[in-house]
Amino acid sequence: MFAERQWLDSPSGARLAYHHQPAETAPRGILLLCHGLAEHSRRYEGFAGALSASGYHVYAHDHRGHGETTAADATLGSFARKDGPAKVVADVMAMRDLAAAKHPGLPIILFGHSMGGLIALNVATEHPQAFAALSIWNSNFNPGLAGRFAQGVLYLEQMLKGSDVPSLILPKATFAAWGRAIPGHRTAFDWLSHDPKEVDAYIADPLCGFDSSVSMWRDIFRLTFAGADPERLVRLPQRLPVYLVGGAEDPATNKGREIRWLGQRMLDAGMIDVETTVYETMRHETLNEIGREKAIGDFLSWLGNLGP
């Protein structure tokens, strides 16, 4: 179980709610965790426990507009009234600096799931020397023409009704469409996992599944298209260890194809230590899937093989 919630005042102006799971054995490193859209950090307790038992400190915070984090310019479902991407990046770096100060000398691994992966890659390319390794799970950096069309729709929504109200179009084009893509689905959120208990827990969680604002969707697409830009990827250290994970039944990443696309994109940018794994029977939330023990075990093996 995560330790009691703690607070950090970020330079961005946010009061970040975060959890720290201490290493249970001789510390080997720090994992900084970025959660996904319309969820929160506490959902990663099980994952944090496995890492803790293997000697890793875990720090997980609620992003702006999520969970228990508060900011004057960020209501639930919005990063900020302006400069949202820059502010969520600043928040991650504030957490990184906190963890580094508390555990000097330990390598820091940056981890992100889905939207958290979008944030993590943007953080890494803006601060390429700040992390010893990078891991991105279930993120789509390649929405293509559909993504550009969505940006146009969001611009029109903002012009017509403002930016701080929920988007009417994007939830239908993403969450709802992904839900319909699952044959014989029991709920609208079966695209998350085969495990009905995890799906039901998500639906019942008051801090999950909320409607994101027009501004947040616009910020998410900014992070998406910026993150895998070749001019940004070349900023990363050529030998930075990268571990990418997807699910072959995940409609949000085109059945894992976009994870493979990202891996190739990184190799094309000159990176030489990129490992990509797509699990055949998994949907979007690999860490909440049936068989997650295998995925977590594989990740721990990768961590164990990282150099000093």
PDB file of C-alpha atoms in Angstrom:
ATOM      1  CA  MET A   1       0.000   0.000   0.000  1.00  0.00           C
ATOM      2  CA  PHE A   2       1.122   3.536  -0.731  1.00  0.00           C
ATOM      3  CA  ALA A   3       2.165   5.618   2.241  1.00  0.00           C
ATOM      4  CA  GLU A   4      -0.076   8.473   3.311  1.00  0.00           C
ATOM      5  CA  ARG A   5      -0.612  11.195   0.709  1.00  0.00           C
ATOM      6  CA  GLN A   6       1.959  13.980   0.792  1.00  0.00           C
ATOM      7  CA  TRP A   7       2.095  17.424  -0.788  1.00  0.00           C
ATOM      8  CA  LEU A   8       4.619  19.340  -2.884  1.00  0.00           C
ATOM      9  CA  ASP A   9       4.289  22.952  -3.982  1.00  0.00           C
ATOM     10  CA  SER A  10       5.420  23.010  -7.600  1.00  0.00           C
ATOM     11  CA  PRO A  11       7.027  26.056  -9.265  1.00  0.00           C
ATOM     12  CA  SER A  12       4.111  25.849 -11.726  1.00  0.00           C
ATOM     13  CA  GLY A  13       1.760  26.980  -8.971  1.00  0.00           C
ATOM     14  CA  ALA A  14       0.180  23.576  -8.384  1.00  0.00           C
ATOM     15  CA  ARG A  15      -0.039  21.830  -5.034  1.00  0.00           C
ATOM     16  CA  LEU A  16       0.864  18.313  -6.075  1.00  0.00           C
ATOM     17  CA  ALA A  17      -0.630  15.357  -4.226  1.00  0.00           C
ATOM     18  CA  TYR A  18       1.855  12.512  -4.320  1.00  0.00           C
ATOM     19  CA  HIS A  19       2.653   9.124  -2.827  1.00  0.00           C
ATOM     20  CA  HIS A  20       6.033   7.603  -2.010  1.00  0.00           C
ATOM     21  CA  GLN A  21       6.500   3.860  -1.745  1.00  0.00           C
ATOM     22  CA  PRO A  22       9.923   3.318  -0.113  1.00  0.00           C
ATOM     23  CA  ALA A  23      12.280   0.605  -1.259  1.00  0.00           C
ATOM     24  CA  GLU A  24      11.971  -2.461   0.987  1.00  0.00           C
ATOM     25  CA  THR A  25      15.486  -3.715   0.259  1.00  0.00           C
ATOM     26  CA  ALA A  26      18.815  -2.036  -0.457  1.00  0.00           C
ATOM     27  CA  PRO A  27      17.817   0.829  -2.795  1.00  0.00           C
ATOM     28  CA  ARG A  28      18.727   0.318  -6.434  1.00  0.00           C
ATOM     29  CA  GLY A  29      16.962   3.303  -7.981  1.00  0.00           C
ATOM     30  CA  ILE A  30      13.963   5.614  -8.098  1.00  0.00           C
ATOM     31  CA  LEU A  31      10.949   5.240 -10.356  1.00  0.00           C
ATOM     32  CA  LEU A  32       9.028   8.422 -11.110  1.00  0.00           C
ATOM     33  CA  LEU A  33       5.524   7.516 -12.292  1.00  0.00           C
ATOM     34  CA  CYS A  34       3.210   9.512 -14.584  1.00  0.00           C
ATOM     35  CA  HIS A  35      -0.386   8.230 -14.650  1.00  0.00           C
ATOM     36  CA  GLY A  36      -2.879   8.361 -17.520  1.00  0.00           C
ATOM     37  CA  LEU A  37      -5.849  10.506 -18.482  1.00  0.00           C
ATOM     38  CA  ALA A  38      -8.926  10.619 -16.238  1.00  0.00           C
ATOM     39  CA  GLU A  39      -7.347   8.543 -13.446  1.00  0.00           C
ATOM     40  CA  HIS A  40      -4.889   9.131 -10.601  1.00  0.00           C
ATOM     41  CA  SER A  41      -1.684   7.936  -8.976  1.00  0.00           C
ATOM     42  CA  ARG A  42      -3.189   5.726  -6.268  1.00  0.00           C
ATOM     43  CA  ARG A  43      -4.301   3.224  -8.910  1.00  0.00           C
ATOM     44  CA  TYR A  44      -0.651   2.158  -9.196  1.00  0.00           C
ATOM     45  CA  GLU A  45      -0.297   0.794  -5.665  1.00  0.00           C
ATOM     46  CA  GLY A  46       0.168  -2.794  -6.802  1.00  0.00           C
ATOM     47  CA  PHE A  47       2.843  -1.873  -9.320  1.00  0.00           C
ATOM     48  CA  ALA A  48       4.604   0.303  -6.743  1.00  0.00           C
ATOM     49  CA  GLY A  49       4.579  -2.572  -4.268  1.00  0.00           C
ATOM     50  CA  ALA A  50       6.332  -4.893  -6.726  1.00  0.00           C
ATOM     51  CA  LEU A  51       8.971  -2.265  -7.443  1.00  0.00           C
ATOM     52  CA  SER A  52       9.437  -1.503  -3.760  1.00  0.00           C
ATOM     53  CA  ALA A  53      10.005  -5.179  -2.988  1.00  0.00           C
ATOM     54  CA  SER A  54      12.748  -5.194  -5.629  1.00  0.00           C
ATOM     55  CA  GLY A  55      14.605  -2.221  -4.192  1.00  0.00           C
ATOM     56  CA  TYR A  56      13.088   0.798  -5.935  1.00  0.00           C
ATOM     57  CA  HIS A  57      11.679   3.933  -4.400  1.00  0.00           C
ATOM     58  CA  VAL A  58       8.475   4.903  -6.230  1.00  0.00           C
ATOM     59  CA  TYR A  59       7.138   8.438  -6.466  1.00  0.00           C
ATOM     60  CA  ALA A  60       3.730   8.954  -8.079  1.00  0.00           C
ATOM     61  CA  HIS A  61       1.847  12.253  -8.205  1.00  0.00           C
ATOM     62  CA  ASP A  62      -1.535  13.341  -9.502  1.00  0.00           C
ATOM     63  CA  HIS A  63      -1.161  15.521 -12.584  1.00  0.00           C
ATOM     64  CA  ARG A  64      -2.854  18.891 -12.806  1.00  0.00           C
ATOM     65  CA  GLY A  65      -6.589  18.513 -13.290  1.00  0.00           C
ATOM     66  CA  HIS A  66      -6.495  15.001 -11.801  1.00  0.00           C
ATOM     67  CA  GLY A  67      -6.875  13.287  -8.468  1.00  0.00           C
ATOM     68  CA  GLU A  68      -6.173  15.373  -5.390  1.00  0.00           C
ATOM     69  CA  THR A  69      -3.720  17.834  -6.932  1.00  0.00           C
ATOM     70  CA  THR A  70      -4.963  21.412  -6.829  1.00  0.00           C
ATOM     71  CA  ALA A  71      -4.052  24.585  -8.703  1.00  0.00           C
ATOM     72  CA  ALA A  72      -5.791  27.917  -9.062  1.00  0.00           C
ATOM     73  CA  ASP A  73      -5.697  27.583 -12.856  1.00  0.00           C
ATOM     74  CA  ALA A  74      -6.518  23.852 -13.074  1.00  0.00           C
ATOM     75  CA  THR A  75      -9.967  22.537 -12.280  1.00  0.00           C
ATOM     76  CA  LEU A  76     -10.750  18.838 -12.636  1.00  0.00           C
ATOM     77  CA  GLY A  77     -10.247  17.944 -16.293  1.00  0.00           C
ATOM     78  CA  SER A  78      -7.950  20.865 -17.198  1.00  0.00           C
ATOM     79  CA  PHE A  79      -4.163  21.223 -17.015  1.00  0.00           C
ATOM     80  CA  ALA A  80      -4.217  25.022 -16.906  1.00  0.00           C
ATOM     81  CA  ARG A  81      -5.844  28.049 -18.470  1.00  0.00           C
ATOM     82  CA  LYS A  82      -2.693  28.506 -20.555  1.00  0.00           C
ATOM     83  CA  ASP A  83       0.687  26.802 -21.026  1.00  0.00           C
ATOM     84  CA  GLY A  84      -0.703  23.466 -19.821  1.00  0.00           C
ATOM     85  CA  PRO A  85       1.996  21.241 -21.376  1.00  0.00           C
ATOM     86  CA  ALA A  86       4.814  23.354 -19.935  1.00  0.00           C
ATOM     87  CA  LYS A  87       3.212  23.273 -16.500  1.00  0.00           C
ATOM     88  CA  VAL A  88       2.696  19.491 -16.367  1.00  0.00           C
ATOM     89  CA  VAL A  89       6.327  19.081 -17.456  1.00  0.00           C
ATOM     90  CA  ALA A  90       7.435  21.453 -14.696  1.00  0.00           C
ATOM     91  CA  ASP A  91       5.450  19.436 -12.163  1.00  0.00           C
ATOM     92  CA  VAL A  92       7.200  16.211 -13.154  1.00  0.00           C
ATOM     93  CA  MET A  93      10.563  17.906 -12.817  1.00  0.00           C
ATOM     94  CA  ALA A  94       9.578  19.210  -9.373  1.00  0.00           C
ATOM     95  CA  MET A  95       8.854  15.622  -8.336  1.00  0.00           C
ATOM     96  CA  ARG A  96      12.108  14.476  -9.912  1.00  0.00           C
ATOM     97  CA  ASP A  97      14.098  17.073  -7.956  1.00  0.00           C
ATOM     98  CA  LEU A  98      12.321  16.114  -4.730  1.00  0.00           C
ATOM     99  CA  ALA A  99      13.140  12.428  -5.202  1.00  0.00           C
ATOM    100  CA  ALA A 100      16.748  13.166  -6.154  1.00  0.00           C
ATOM    101  CA  ALA A 101      17.221  15.315  -3.046  1.00  0.00           C
ATOM    102  CA  LYS A 102      15.778  12.639  -0.770  1.00  0.00           C
ATOM    103  CA  HIS A 103      17.831   9.807  -2.284  1.00  0.00           C
ATOM    104  CA  PRO A 104      21.041  11.318  -3.660  1.00  0.00           C
ATOM    105  CA  GLY A 105      23.091   9.223  -6.033  1.00  0.00           C
ATOM    106  CA  LEU A 106      20.346   6.817  -7.093  1.00  0.00           C
ATOM    107  CA  PRO A 107      19.439   6.536 -10.795  1.00  0.00           C
ATOM    108  CA  ILE A 108      16.001   7.890 -11.704  1.00  0.00           C
ATOM    109  CA  ILE A 109      13.780   6.014 -14.150  1.00  0.00           C
ATOM    110  CA  LEU A 110      10.915   7.952 -15.721  1.00  0.00           C
ATOM    111  CA  PHE A 111       7.756   5.895 -16.328  1.00  0.00           C
ATOM    112  CA  GLY A 112       4.532   6.904 -18.042  1.00  0.00           C
ATOM    113  CA  HIS A 113       1.286   5.143 -18.936  1.00  0.00           C
ATOM    114  CA  SER A 114      -0.915   6.419 -21.809  1.00  0.00           C
ATOM    115  CA  MET A 115      -1.234  10.197 -21.315  1.00  0.00           C
ATOM    116  CA  GLY A 116       1.510   9.812 -18.716  1.00  0.00           C
ATOM    117  CA  GLY A 117       3.729   8.419 -21.462  1.00  0.00           C
ATOM    118  CA  LEU A 118       3.032  11.501 -23.584  1.00  0.00           C
ATOM    119  CA  ILE A 119       4.075  13.663 -20.654  1.00  0.00           C
ATOM    120  CA  ALA A 120       7.111  11.523 -19.841  1.00  0.00           C
ATOM    121  CA  LEU A 121       8.596  11.695 -23.332  1.00  0.00           C
ATOM    122  CA  ASN A 122       8.135  15.460 -23.443  1.00  0.00           C
ATOM    123  CA  VAL A 123       9.834  15.734 -20.048  1.00  0.00           C
ATOM    124  CA  ALA A 124      12.714  13.537 -21.200  1.00  0.00           C
ATOM    125  CA  THR A 125      13.324  15.466 -24.418  1.00  0.00           C
ATOM    126  CA  GLU A 126      13.254  18.794 -22.573  1.00  0.00           C
ATOM    127  CA  HIS A 127      15.548  17.512 -19.805  1.00  0.00           C
ATOM    128  CA  PRO A 128      17.627  14.842 -21.572  1.00  0.00           C
ATOM    129  CA  GLN A 129      20.238  14.457 -18.829  1.00  0.00           C
ATOM    130  CA  ALA A 130      17.775  14.182 -15.936  1.00  0.00           C
ATOM    131  CA  PHE A 131      16.966  10.470 -16.167  1.00  0.00           C
ATOM    132  CA  ALA A 132      18.893   7.200 -16.276  1.00  0.00           C
ATOM    133  CA  ALA A 133      16.175   5.373 -18.249  1.00  0.00           C
ATOM    134  CA  LEU A 134      12.734   5.882 -19.772  1.00  0.00           C
ATOM    135  CA  SER A 135       9.721   3.576 -19.989  1.00  0.00           C
ATOM    136  CA  ILE A 136       6.499   4.335 -21.882  1.00  0.00           C
ATOM    137  CA  TRP A 137       3.445   2.071 -21.757  1.00  0.00           C
ATOM    138  CA  ASN A 138       0.310   2.147 -23.913  1.00  0.00           C
ATOM    139  CA  SER A 139       0.857   5.613 -25.434  1.00  0.00           C
ATOM    140  CA  ASN A 140      -0.093   6.704 -28.942  1.00  0.00           C
ATOM    141  CA  PHE A 141       2.235   9.292 -30.467  1.00  0.00           C
ATOM    142  CA  ASN A 142       1.005   8.629 -34.008  1.00  0.00           C
ATOM    143  CA  PRO A 143      -2.650   9.708 -34.387  1.00  0.00           C
ATOM    144  CA  GLY A 144      -1.929  10.842 -37.947  1.00  0.00           C
ATOM    145  CA  LEU A 145      -4.497  12.756 -39.975  1.00  0.00           C
ATOM    146  CA  ALA A 146      -7.242  11.816 -37.516  1.00  0.00           C
ATOM    147  CA  GLY A 147      -5.261  13.589 -34.815  1.00  0.00           C
ATOM    148  CA  ARG A 148      -4.865  16.705 -36.939  1.00  0.00           C
ATOM    149  CA  PHE A 149      -8.596  16.646 -37.701  1.00  0.00           C
ATOM    150  CA  ALA A 150      -9.311  16.347 -33.971  1.00  0.00           C
ATOM    151  CA  GLN A 151      -7.173  19.413 -33.334  1.00  0.00           C
ATOM    152  CA  GLY A 152      -9.303  21.317 -35.821  1.00  0.00           C
ATOM    153  CA  VAL A 153     -12.504  20.147 -34.146  1.00  0.00           C
ATOM    154  CA  LEU A 154     -11.176  21.221 -30.757  1.00  0.00           C
ATOM    155  CA  TYR A 155     -10.268  24.632 -32.116  1.00  0.00           C
ATOM    156  CA  LEU A 156     -13.835  25.056 -33.359  1.00  0.00           C
ATOM    157  CA  GLU A 157     -15.225  23.893 -30.003  1.00  0.00           C
ATOM    158  CA  GLN A 158     -13.066  26.454 -28.239  1.00  0.00           C
ATOM    159  CA  MET A 159     -14.218  29.224 -30.580  1.00  0.00           C
ATOM    160  CA  LEU A 160     -17.887  28.309 -30.081  1.00  0.00           C
ATOM    161  CA  LYS A 161     -18.080  27.628 -26.351  1.00  0.00           C
ATOM    162  CA  GLY A 162     -14.715  28.239 -24.694  1.00  0.00           C
ATOM    163  CA  SER A 163     -11.858  26.056 -23.503  1.00  0.00           C
ATOM    164  CA  ASP A 164     -12.775  25.214 -19.908  1.00  0.00           C
ATOM    165  CA  VAL A 165     -15.880  23.175 -20.710  1.00  0.00           C
ATOM    166  CA  PRO A 166     -15.922  19.459 -21.577  1.00  0.00           C
ATOM    167  CA  SER A 167     -15.373  18.544 -25.192  1.00  0.00           C
ATOM    168  CA  LEU A 168     -18.458  16.951 -26.734  1.00  0.00           C
ATOM    169  CA  ILE A 169     -16.644  15.373 -29.676  1.00  0.00           C
ATOM    170  CA  LEU A 170     -13.367  13.953 -28.359  1.00  0.00           C
ATOM    171  CA  PRO A 171     -14.843  11.560 -25.762  1.00  0.00           C
ATOM    172  CA  LYS A 172     -16.960  10.039 -28.536  1.00  0.00           C
ATOM    173  CA  ALA A 173     -13.956   9.746 -30.848  1.00  0.00           C
ATOM    174  CA  THR A 174     -11.738   8.169 -28.166  1.00  0.00           C
ATOM    175  CA  PHE A 175     -13.170   6.499 -25.051  1.00  0.00           C
ATOM    176  CA  ALA A 176     -16.568   5.710 -26.590  1.00  0.00           C
ATOM    177  CA  ALA A 177     -15.090   4.473 -29.861  1.00  0.00           C
ATOM    178  CA  TRP A 178     -12.562   2.305 -28.059  1.00  0.00           C
ATOM    179  CA  GLY A 179     -15.339   0.853 -25.932  1.00  0.00           C
ATOM    180  CA  ARG A 180     -17.355  -0.102 -29.011  1.00  0.00           C
ATOM    181  CA  ALA A 181     -14.263  -1.711 -30.539  1.00  0.00           C
ATOM    182  CA  ILE A 182     -14.330  -4.533 -27.972  1.00  0.00           C
ATOM    183  CA  PRO A 183     -16.507  -7.405 -29.272  1.00  0.00           C
ATOM    184  CA  GLY A 184     -19.264  -8.356 -26.833  1.00  0.00           C
ATOM    185  CA  HIS A 185     -18.237  -5.679 -24.354  1.00  0.00           C
ATOM    186  CA  ARG A 186     -19.909  -5.800 -20.941  1.00  0.00           C
ATOM    187  CA  THR A 187     -19.288  -2.125 -20.147  1.00  0.00           C
ATOM    188  CA  ALA A 188     -18.155   0.970 -22.032  1.00  0.00           C
ATOM    189  CA  PHE A 189     -14.735   0.629 -20.385  1.00  0.00           C
ATOM    190  CA  ASP A 190     -13.884  -2.977 -21.266  1.00  0.00           C
ATOM    191  CA  TRP A 191     -11.220  -1.562 -23.576  1.00  0.00           C
ATOM    192  CA  LEU A 192      -9.138  -0.960 -20.446  1.00  0.00           C
ATOM    193  CA  SER A 193      -8.743  -4.591 -19.371  1.00  0.00           C
ATOM    194  CA  HIS A 194     -10.058  -8.134 -19.595  1.00  0.00           C
ATOM    195  CA  ASP A 195     -10.262  -8.165 -15.791  1.00  0.00           C
ATOM    196  CA  PRO A 196     -13.865  -7.261 -14.828  1.00  0.00           C
ATOM    197  CA  LYS A 197     -12.850  -6.357 -11.273  1.00  0.00           C
ATOM    198  CA  GLU A 198     -10.412  -3.733 -12.526  1.00  0.00           C
ATOM    199  CA  VAL A 199     -12.923  -2.338 -15.010  1.00  0.00           C
ATOM    200  CA  ASP A 200     -15.626  -2.117 -12.340  1.00  0.00           C
ATOM    201  CA  ALA A 201     -13.208  -0.461  -9.916  1.00  0.00           C
ATOM    202  CA  TYR A 202     -12.393   2.191 -12.516  1.00  0.00           C
ATOM    203  CA  ILE A 203     -16.084   2.871 -13.182  1.00  0.00           C
ATOM    204  CA  ALA A 204     -16.836   3.118  -9.454  1.00  0.00           C
ATOM    205  CA  ASP A 205     -13.903   5.438  -8.712  1.00  0.00           C
ATOM    206  CA  PRO A 206     -15.115   9.069  -8.435  1.00  0.00           C
ATOM    207  CA  LEU A 207     -11.671  10.280  -9.537  1.00  0.00           C
ATOM    208  CA  CYS A 208     -11.749   8.259 -12.780  1.00  0.00           C
ATOM    209  CA  GLY A 209     -13.578   8.573 -16.062  1.00  0.00           C
ATOM    210  CA  PHE A 210     -14.414  12.267 -15.847  1.00  0.00           C
ATOM    211  CA  ASP A 211     -14.918  14.460 -18.922  1.00  0.00           C
ATOM    212  CA  SER A 212     -11.806  16.348 -19.962  1.00  0.00           C
ATOM    213  CA  SER A 213     -12.044  19.962 -21.045  1.00  0.00           C
ATOM    214  CA  VAL A 214     -11.449  21.294 -24.529  1.00  0.00           C
ATOM    215  CA  SER A 215      -8.205  22.856 -23.288  1.00  0.00           C
ATOM    216  CA  MET A 216      -6.927  19.584 -21.843  1.00  0.00           C
ATOM    217  CA  TRP A 217      -7.602  17.722 -25.087  1.00  0.00           C
ATOM    218  CA  ARG A 218      -5.795  20.455 -27.009  1.00  0.00           C
ATOM    219  CA  ASP A 219      -2.859  20.183 -24.606  1.00  0.00           C
ATOM    220  CA  ILE A 220      -2.811  16.392 -24.977  1.00  0.00           C
ATOM    221  CA  PHE A 221      -2.506  16.686 -28.742  1.00  0.00           C
ATOM    222  CA  ARG A 222       0.281  19.226 -28.329  1.00  0.00           C
ATOM    223  CA  LEU A 223       2.145  16.717 -26.172  1.00  0.00           C
ATOM    224  CA  THR A 224       1.387  13.954 -28.667  1.00  0.00           C
ATOM    225  CA  PHE A 225       2.768  15.656 -31.751  1.00  0.00           C
ATOM    226  CA  ALA A 226       5.700  17.284 -29.954  1.00  0.00           C
ATOM    227  CA  GLY A 227       6.887  14.199 -28.092  1.00  0.00           C
ATOM    228  CA  ALA A 228       7.950  12.063 -31.037  1.00  0.00           C
ATOM    229  CA  ASP A 229       9.146  14.897 -33.272  1.00  0.00           C
ATOM    230  CA  PRO A 230      12.516  13.761 -34.694  1.00  0.00           C
ATOM    231  CA  GLU A 231      14.068  17.116 -33.807  1.00  0.00           C
ATOM    232  CA  ARG A 232      13.169  16.473 -30.168  1.00  0.00           C
ATOM    233  CA  LEU A 233      14.084  12.781 -30.102  1.00  0.00           C
ATOM    234  CA  VAL A 234      17.659  13.526 -31.173  1.00  0.00           C
ATOM    235  CA  ARG A 235      18.070  15.463 -27.933  1.00  0.00           C
ATOM    236  CA  LEU A 236      17.899  12.212 -25.965  1.00  0.00           C
ATOM    237  CA  PRO A 237      21.176  10.489 -25.121  1.00  0.00           C
ATOM    238  CA  GLN A 238      21.898   7.932 -27.826  1.00  0.00           C
ATOM    239  CA  ARG A 239      22.447   5.222 -25.227  1.00  0.00           C
ATOM    240  CA  LEU A 240      19.491   6.079 -22.986  1.00  0.00           C
ATOM    241  CA  PRO A 241      17.777   2.766 -22.120  1.00  0.00           C
ATOM    242  CA  VAL A 242      14.147   2.839 -23.275  1.00  0.00           C
ATOM    243  CA  TYR A 243      11.488   0.210 -22.572  1.00  0.00           C
ATOM    244  CA  LEU A 244       8.204   0.422 -24.484  1.00  0.00           C
ATOM    245  CA  VAL A 245       5.124  -1.681 -23.750  1.00  0.00           C
ATOM    246  CA  GLY A 246       1.808  -2.140 -25.525  1.00  0.00           C
ATOM    247  CA  GLY A 247      -1.119  -4.512 -25.850  1.00  0.00           C
ATOM    248  CA  ALA A 248      -2.180  -6.223 -29.069  1.00  0.00           C
ATOM    249  CA  GLU A 249      -5.841  -5.788 -28.091  1.00  0.00           C
ATOM    250  CA  ASP A 250      -5.575  -2.108 -27.158  1.00  0.00           C
ATOM    251  CA  PRO A 251      -7.737   0.053 -29.436  1.00  0.00           C
ATOM    252  CA  ALA A 252      -6.148   3.238 -28.045  1.00  0.00           C
ATOM    253  CA  THR A 253      -2.786   2.326 -29.597  1.00  0.00           C
ATOM    254  CA  ASN A 254      -4.099   0.700 -32.782  1.00  0.00           C
ATOM    255  CA  LYS A 255      -3.614  -2.746 -31.227  1.00  0.00           C
ATOM    256  CA  GLY A 256      -0.076  -1.958 -30.147  1.00  0.00           C
ATOM    257  CA  ARG A 257       1.096  -0.846 -33.568  1.00  0.00           C
ATOM    258  CA  GLU A 258       1.765   2.702 -32.394  1.00  0.00           C
ATOM    259  CA  ILE A 259       4.059   1.419 -29.656  1.00  0.00           C
ATOM    260  CA  ARG A 260       6.113  -0.350 -32.316  1.00  0.00           C
ATOM    261  CA  TRP A 261       5.968   2.834 -34.404  1.00  0.00           C
ATOM    262  CA  LEU A 262       7.451   4.816 -31.500  1.00  0.00           C
ATOM    263  CA  GLY A 263      10.216   2.272 -31.037  1.00  0.00           C
ATOM    264  CA  GLN A 264      11.183   2.495 -34.693  1.00  0.00           C
ATOM    265  CA  ARG A 265      10.951   6.277 -34.567  1.00  0.00           C
ATOM    266  CA  MET A 266      13.479   6.285 -31.731  1.00  0.00           C
ATOM    267  CA  LEU A 267      15.822   3.933 -33.577  1.00  0.00           C
ATOM    268  CA  ASP A 268      15.577   6.129 -36.663  1.00  0.00           C
ATOM    269  CA  ALA A 269      16.617   9.075 -34.463  1.00  0.00           C
ATOM    270  CA  GLY A 270      19.839   7.236 -33.602  1.00  0.00           C
ATOM    271  CA  MET A 271      18.943   5.663 -30.268  1.00  0.00           C
ATOM    272  CA  ILE A 272      20.497   2.239 -29.787  1.00  0.00           C
ATOM    273  CA  ASP A 273      18.992   0.822 -26.573  1.00  0.00           C
ATOM    274  CA  VAL A 274      15.264   0.632 -27.296  1.00  0.00           C
ATOM    275  CA  GLU A 275      13.290  -2.474 -26.311  1.00  0.00           C
ATOM    276  CA  THR A 276       9.651  -2.868 -27.397  1.00  0.00           C
ATOM    277  CA  THR A 277       7.211  -5.483 -26.079  1.00  0.00           C
ATOM    278  CA  VAL A 278       3.607  -5.901 -27.209  1.00  0.00           C
ATOM    279  CA  TYR A 279       1.631  -8.447 -25.185  1.00  0.00           C
ATOM    280  CA  GLU A 280      -0.734 -10.403 -27.394  1.00  0.00           C
ATOM    281  CA  THR A 281      -3.746 -10.742 -25.096  1.00  0.00           C
ATOM    282  CA  MET A 282      -3.658  -7.373 -23.331  1.00  0.00           C
ATOM    283  CA  ARG A 283      -5.757  -4.250 -23.757  1.00  0.00           C
ATOM    284  CA  HIS A 284      -4.956  -0.696 -22.647  1.00  0.00           C
ATOM    285  CA  GLU A 285      -4.072  -0.965 -18.960  1.00  0.00           C
ATOM    286  CA  THR A 286      -1.288  -3.523 -18.988  1.00  0.00           C
ATOM    287  CA  LEU A 287      -0.738  -3.062 -15.264  1.00  0.00           C
ATOM    288  CA  ASN A 288      -4.387  -3.901 -14.545  1.00  0.00           C
ATOM    289  CA  GLU A 289      -4.678  -6.744 -17.030  1.00  0.00           C
ATOM    290  CA  ILE A 290      -5.024 -10.466 -16.517  1.00  0.00           C
ATOM    291  CA  GLY A 291      -1.424 -11.649 -16.699  1.00  0.00           C
ATOM    292  CA  ARG A 292       0.050  -8.387 -15.419  1.00  0.00           C
ATOM    293  CA  GLU A 293       2.460 -10.364 -13.249  1.00  0.00           C
ATOM    294  CA  LYS A 294       4.316 -11.351 -16.422  1.00  0.00           C
ATOM    295  CA  ALA A 295       4.502  -7.763 -17.651  1.00  0.00           C
ATOM    296  CA  ILE A 296       5.712  -6.495 -14.274  1.00  0.00           C
ATOM    297  CA  GLY A 297       8.248  -9.309 -14.025  1.00  0.00           C
ATOM    298  CA  ASP A 298       9.597  -8.515 -17.482  1.00  0.00           C
ATOM    299  CA  PHE A 299       9.918  -4.858 -16.512  1.00  0.00           C
ATOM    300  CA  LEU A 300      11.778  -5.722 -13.328  1.00  0.00           C
ATOM    301  CA  SER A 301      14.142  -7.898 -15.349  1.00  0.00           C
ATOM    302  CA  TRP A 302      14.811  -4.975 -17.686  1.00  0.00           C
ATOM    303  CA  LEU A 303      15.453  -2.698 -14.709  1.00  0.00           C
ATOM    304  CA  GLY A 304      17.825  -5.266 -13.245  1.00  0.00           C
ATOM    305  CA  ASN A 305      19.874  -5.268 -16.435  1.00  0.00           C
ATOM    306  CA  LEU A 306      20.416  -1.533 -16.488  1.00  0.00           C
ATOM    307  CA  GLY A 307      24.012  -0.518 -16.127  1.00  0.00           C
ATOM    308  CA  PRO A 308      25.407   1.536 -13.248  1.00  0.00           C
TER     309      PRO A 308
END
